[in-house]
């Protein structure tokens, strides 16, 4: 495959994906050529950005969905009542939370560092937290509790500032919402494809079910396909891959170059 060979010719620090705010180097993409490699944030966020750009991705059975990145999902976990005390209406934390409130569902990729990825869906239409997890159900999710507490702290701050004029959720008492494990059986049978499953959950969870069923076998082919999608994507600012729609302009650079541009 020409694009795969193109990727492999570059040094590790070469930026090959630059979509929106998100970049991925050749080293970041290496996980997509090794079936035993764990997915990293750079790959996850670049693909989530592509999903968000699809015209129909917001429309789910349970209403409009917002897909969050791993970066902002992690930020929520740090938001305590004390840290939000001085945040005003222009705070990024609070304006982003108002965006969540204007959607019926919010999708959060959850990471247990170097161990596991899974998806948490805040389904405001039903007033529940839905968890599709490739390893199946569990009763122990401390990282999810931390995210929900951070989100509840944000909502309380918005309420204190009287900034919530209307919303699409049943209520804003997130700490009272029940958590439902949405994958009763284990789907993943290796130690490395959880990130790929999580991306597919983000793409295909309707609020009631998966719109398309997939298995562990599908993950190996998706892993390689994902590398091609990221590099050949029409909004990728790094031009020049064999599959890119307009290859007459070539622009390649390193992370250091991007920092200089900033």
GROMACS .gro file of C-alpha atoms in nm:
model
  262
    1UNK     CA    1   0.000   0.000   0.000
    2UNK     CA    2   0.159   0.324  -0.118
    3UNK     CA    3   0.054   0.542   0.176
    4UNK     CA    4   0.185   0.289   0.429
    5UNK     CA    5   0.522   0.280   0.255
    6UNK     CA    6   0.522   0.660   0.243
    7UNK     CA    7   0.471   0.679   0.621
    8UNK     CA    8   0.753   0.435   0.691
    9UNK     CA    9   1.009   0.639   0.495
   10UNK     CA   10   1.007   0.930   0.741
   11UNK     CA   11   1.212   0.980   1.060
   12UNK     CA   12   1.035   0.944   1.395
   13UNK     CA   13   0.998   1.318   1.463
   14UNK     CA   14   0.841   1.401   1.128
   15UNK     CA   15   0.488   1.541   1.157
   16UNK     CA   16   0.271   1.349   0.910
   17UNK     CA   17  -0.072   1.443   1.043
   18UNK     CA   18  -0.190   1.795   1.128
   19UNK     CA   19  -0.569   1.812   1.147
   20UNK     CA   20  -0.720   2.106   1.331
   21UNK     CA   21  -0.525   2.146   1.655
   22UNK     CA   22  -0.399   1.789   1.653
   23UNK     CA   23  -0.074   1.652   1.520
   24UNK     CA   24   0.082   1.307   1.494
   25UNK     CA   25   0.442   1.223   1.412
   26UNK     CA   26   0.569   0.916   1.234
   27UNK     CA   27   0.656   0.776   1.578
   28UNK     CA   28   0.297   0.831   1.695
   29UNK     CA   29   0.171   0.643   1.388
   30UNK     CA   30   0.402   0.345   1.449
   31UNK     CA   31   0.142   0.196   1.686
   32UNK     CA   32  -0.079   0.140   1.381
   33UNK     CA   33   0.172  -0.098   1.223
   34UNK     CA   34   0.211  -0.320   1.529
   35UNK     CA   35  -0.087  -0.526   1.642
   36UNK     CA   36   0.051  -0.546   1.995
   37UNK     CA   37   0.102  -0.170   2.033
   38UNK     CA   38  -0.112   0.048   2.262
   39UNK     CA   39  -0.294   0.346   2.111
   40UNK     CA   40  -0.164   0.694   2.199
   41UNK     CA   41  -0.347   1.025   2.249
   42UNK     CA   42  -0.212   1.178   1.927
   43UNK     CA   43  -0.371   0.909   1.709
   44UNK     CA   44  -0.691   0.902   1.915
   45UNK     CA   45  -0.744   1.280   1.898
   46UNK     CA   46  -0.663   1.312   1.528
   47UNK     CA   47  -0.927   1.053   1.441
   48UNK     CA   48  -1.181   1.199   1.683
   49UNK     CA   49  -1.130   1.532   1.504
   50UNK     CA   50  -1.208   1.360   1.173
   51UNK     CA   51  -1.521   1.201   1.320
   52UNK     CA   52  -1.642   1.538   1.446
   53UNK     CA   53  -1.614   1.677   1.094
   54UNK     CA   54  -1.853   1.421   0.947
   55UNK     CA   55  -2.191   1.582   0.870
   56UNK     CA   56  -2.399   1.300   1.018
   57UNK     CA   57  -2.186   1.216   1.324
   58UNK     CA   58  -2.396   1.429   1.561
   59UNK     CA   59  -2.721   1.258   1.472
   60UNK     CA   60  -2.786   0.957   1.696
   61UNK     CA   61  -3.100   0.773   1.804
   62UNK     CA   62  -3.097   0.961   2.134
   63UNK     CA   63  -3.038   1.304   1.987
   64UNK     CA   64  -2.740   1.526   1.909
   65UNK     CA   65  -2.400   1.399   2.020
   66UNK     CA   66  -2.080   1.584   2.106
   67UNK     CA   67  -1.751   1.393   2.075
   68UNK     CA   68  -1.485   1.506   2.320
   69UNK     CA   69  -1.109   1.457   2.286
   70UNK     CA   70  -0.888   1.272   2.531
   71UNK     CA   71  -0.717   1.601   2.617
   72UNK     CA   72  -1.033   1.776   2.735
   73UNK     CA   73  -1.170   1.463   2.901
   74UNK     CA   74  -0.853   1.455   3.114
   75UNK     CA   75  -0.888   1.826   3.199
   76UNK     CA   76  -1.231   1.769   3.350
   77UNK     CA   77  -1.086   1.523   3.602
   78UNK     CA   78  -0.874   1.807   3.746
   79UNK     CA   79  -1.166   2.042   3.809
   80UNK     CA   80  -1.244   2.063   4.179
   81UNK     CA   81  -1.489   2.304   4.339
   82UNK     CA   82  -1.192   2.502   4.470
   83UNK     CA   83  -1.014   2.524   4.133
   84UNK     CA   84  -1.333   2.653   3.968
   85UNK     CA   85  -1.417   2.907   4.238
   86UNK     CA   86  -1.274   3.203   4.047
   87UNK     CA   87  -1.370   3.088   3.697
   88UNK     CA   88  -1.595   3.333   3.512
   89UNK     CA   89  -1.824   3.305   3.214
   90UNK     CA   90  -1.536   3.332   2.967
   91UNK     CA   91  -1.351   3.038   3.117
   92UNK     CA   92  -1.281   2.764   2.863
   93UNK     CA   93  -1.385   2.499   3.117
   94UNK     CA   94  -1.727   2.655   3.161
   95UNK     CA   95  -1.797   2.750   2.799
   96UNK     CA   96  -1.710   2.397   2.690
   97UNK     CA   97  -1.949   2.261   2.952
   98UNK     CA   98  -2.225   2.483   2.815
   99UNK     CA   99  -2.157   2.315   2.481
  100UNK     CA  100  -2.212   1.977   2.646
  101UNK     CA  101  -2.542   2.100   2.791
  102UNK     CA  102  -2.662   2.201   2.444
  103UNK     CA  103  -2.623   1.841   2.321
  104UNK     CA  104  -2.827   1.536   2.422
  105UNK     CA  105  -2.521   1.310   2.449
  106UNK     CA  106  -2.152   1.367   2.522
  107UNK     CA  107  -1.889   1.104   2.440
  108UNK     CA  108  -1.578   1.090   2.661
  109UNK     CA  109  -1.281   0.862   2.578
  110UNK     CA  110  -1.148   0.740   2.914
  111UNK     CA  111  -0.786   0.634   2.958
  112UNK     CA  112  -0.626   0.425   3.230
  113UNK     CA  113  -0.265   0.524   3.143
  114UNK     CA  114  -0.072   0.249   2.962
  115UNK     CA  115  -0.347  -0.002   3.048
  116UNK     CA  116  -0.685   0.053   2.890
  117UNK     CA  117  -0.921   0.278   2.692
  118UNK     CA  118  -1.300   0.274   2.711
  119UNK     CA  119  -1.589   0.507   2.633
  120UNK     CA  120  -1.822   0.689   2.870
  121UNK     CA  121  -2.136   0.840   2.720
  122UNK     CA  122  -2.318   1.102   2.918
  123UNK     CA  123  -2.669   1.045   2.785
  124UNK     CA  124  -2.863   1.350   2.896
  125UNK     CA  125  -3.165   1.240   2.696
  126UNK     CA  126  -3.204   0.942   2.930
  127UNK     CA  127  -3.029   1.085   3.235
  128UNK     CA  128  -2.779   0.798   3.253
  129UNK     CA  129  -2.410   0.724   3.199
  130UNK     CA  130  -2.353   0.454   2.936
  131UNK     CA  131  -2.024   0.265   2.921
  132UNK     CA  132  -1.928   0.062   2.613
  133UNK     CA  133  -1.607  -0.121   2.709
  134UNK     CA  134  -1.430  -0.374   2.487
  135UNK     CA  135  -1.329  -0.579   2.794
  136UNK     CA  136  -1.688  -0.605   2.915
  137UNK     CA  137  -1.854  -0.481   3.235
  138UNK     CA  138  -1.687  -0.397   3.565
  139UNK     CA  139  -1.803  -0.235   3.888
  140UNK     CA  140  -1.473  -0.056   3.951
  141UNK     CA  141  -1.424   0.261   3.746
  142UNK     CA  142  -1.248   0.520   3.965
  143UNK     CA  143  -1.136   0.724   3.663
  144UNK     CA  144  -1.499   0.755   3.549
  145UNK     CA  145  -1.608   0.870   3.894
  146UNK     CA  146  -1.335   1.135   3.885
  147UNK     CA  147  -1.452   1.263   3.546
  148UNK     CA  148  -1.817   1.276   3.655
  149UNK     CA  149  -1.726   1.461   3.974
  150UNK     CA  150  -1.523   1.716   3.777
  151UNK     CA  151  -1.813   1.764   3.538
  152UNK     CA  152  -2.058   1.803   3.826
  153UNK     CA  153  -1.828   2.067   3.977
  154UNK     CA  154  -1.835   2.258   3.648
  155UNK     CA  155  -2.214   2.243   3.629
  156UNK     CA  156  -2.247   2.368   3.988
  157UNK     CA  157  -2.022   2.660   3.904
  158UNK     CA  158  -2.235   2.744   3.600
  159UNK     CA  159  -2.548   2.728   3.814
  160UNK     CA  160  -2.388   2.953   4.074
  161UNK     CA  161  -2.314   3.209   3.801
  162UNK     CA  162  -2.668   3.167   3.662
  163UNK     CA  163  -2.526   3.086   3.319
  164UNK     CA  164  -2.745   2.785   3.239
  165UNK     CA  165  -3.044   2.936   3.062
  166UNK     CA  166  -3.159   2.611   2.904
  167UNK     CA  167  -3.020   2.264   2.840
  168UNK     CA  168  -3.099   1.935   2.667
  169UNK     CA  169  -3.051   1.703   2.967
  170UNK     CA  170  -3.320   1.551   3.187
  171UNK     CA  171  -3.154   1.723   3.482
  172UNK     CA  172  -2.810   1.843   3.591
  173UNK     CA  173  -2.771   1.613   3.891
  174UNK     CA  174  -2.506   1.399   3.721
  175UNK     CA  175  -2.392   1.242   4.050
  176UNK     CA  176  -2.736   1.077   4.075
  177UNK     CA  177  -2.737   0.928   3.725
  178UNK     CA  178  -2.704   0.553   3.704
  179UNK     CA  179  -2.411   0.395   3.522
  180UNK     CA  180  -2.506   0.127   3.269
  181UNK     CA  181  -2.250  -0.117   3.132
  182UNK     CA  182  -2.343  -0.144   2.764
  183UNK     CA  183  -2.118  -0.431   2.652
  184UNK     CA  184  -2.232  -0.736   2.851
  185UNK     CA  185  -1.972  -0.959   2.688
  186UNK     CA  186  -1.601  -0.919   2.632
  187UNK     CA  187  -1.523  -0.811   2.274
  188UNK     CA  188  -1.146  -0.763   2.300
  189UNK     CA  189  -0.916  -1.066   2.317
  190UNK     CA  190  -0.574  -0.905   2.306
  191UNK     CA  191  -0.400  -0.651   2.529
  192UNK     CA  192  -0.365  -0.364   2.286
  193UNK     CA  193  -0.670  -0.287   2.069
  194UNK     CA  194  -0.885  -0.113   2.334
  195UNK     CA  195  -0.817   0.229   2.178
  196UNK     CA  196  -0.938   0.108   1.840
  197UNK     CA  197  -1.255  -0.034   1.997
  198UNK     CA  198  -1.310   0.298   2.176
  199UNK     CA  199  -1.289   0.493   1.850
  200UNK     CA  200  -1.540   0.257   1.692
  201UNK     CA  201  -1.772   0.297   1.992
  202UNK     CA  202  -1.752   0.674   1.948
  203UNK     CA  203  -1.841   0.638   1.583
  204UNK     CA  204  -2.119   0.382   1.610
  205UNK     CA  205  -2.291   0.406   1.952
  206UNK     CA  206  -2.643   0.540   1.894
  207UNK     CA  207  -2.751   0.578   2.256
  208UNK     CA  208  -2.932   0.244   2.240
  209UNK     CA  209  -2.699   0.010   2.054
  210UNK     CA  210  -2.411  -0.015   1.809
  211UNK     CA  211  -2.531   0.077   1.461
  212UNK     CA  212  -2.281  -0.171   1.315
  213UNK     CA  213  -2.139  -0.472   1.496
  214UNK     CA  214  -1.765  -0.541   1.487
  215UNK     CA  215  -1.528  -0.792   1.644
  216UNK     CA  216  -1.167  -0.837   1.745
  217UNK     CA  217  -1.087  -0.959   1.396
  218UNK     CA  218  -1.198  -0.626   1.252
  219UNK     CA  219  -0.952  -0.436   1.468
  220UNK     CA  220  -0.638  -0.553   1.288
  221UNK     CA  221  -0.766  -0.427   0.955
  222UNK     CA  222  -0.896  -0.106   1.114
  223UNK     CA  223  -0.555  -0.041   1.271
  224UNK     CA  224  -0.382  -0.028   0.932
  225UNK     CA  225  -0.673   0.154   0.768
  226UNK     CA  226  -0.658   0.420   1.037
  227UNK     CA  227  -0.301   0.513   0.945
  228UNK     CA  228  -0.406   0.566   0.584
  229UNK     CA  229  -0.717   0.764   0.681
  230UNK     CA  230  -0.517   1.004   0.900
  231UNK     CA  231  -0.241   1.071   0.647
  232UNK     CA  232  -0.461   1.089   0.336
  233UNK     CA  233  -0.742   1.291   0.496
  234UNK     CA  234  -0.828   1.596   0.289
  235UNK     CA  235  -0.797   1.836   0.584
  236UNK     CA  236  -0.450   1.710   0.676
  237UNK     CA  237  -0.225   2.014   0.644
  238UNK     CA  238   0.075   1.792   0.572
  239UNK     CA  239   0.043   1.736   0.199
  240UNK     CA  240   0.227   1.493  -0.025
  241UNK     CA  241   0.115   1.138   0.055
  242UNK     CA  242   0.032   0.913  -0.244
  243UNK     CA  243  -0.336   0.903  -0.151
  244UNK     CA  244  -0.376   1.273  -0.076
  245UNK     CA  245  -0.640   1.439  -0.293
  246UNK     CA  246  -0.406   1.718  -0.400
  247UNK     CA  247  -0.044   1.610  -0.413
  248UNK     CA  248   0.090   1.902  -0.616
  249UNK     CA  249   0.195   2.082  -0.295
  250UNK     CA  250   0.427   1.917  -0.047
  251UNK     CA  251   0.458   2.052   0.305
  252UNK     CA  252   0.639   1.849   0.570
  253UNK     CA  253   0.781   1.964   0.900
  254UNK     CA  254   0.865   1.860   1.255
  255UNK     CA  255   0.703   1.944   1.589
  256UNK     CA  256   0.984   2.195   1.642
  257UNK     CA  257   0.880   2.374   1.323
  258UNK     CA  258   0.521   2.396   1.445
  259UNK     CA  259   0.635   2.552   1.773
  260UNK     CA  260   0.834   2.811   1.578
  261UNK     CA  261   0.528   2.897   1.370
  262UNK     CA  262   0.327   2.949   1.686
   0.00000   0.00000   0.00000
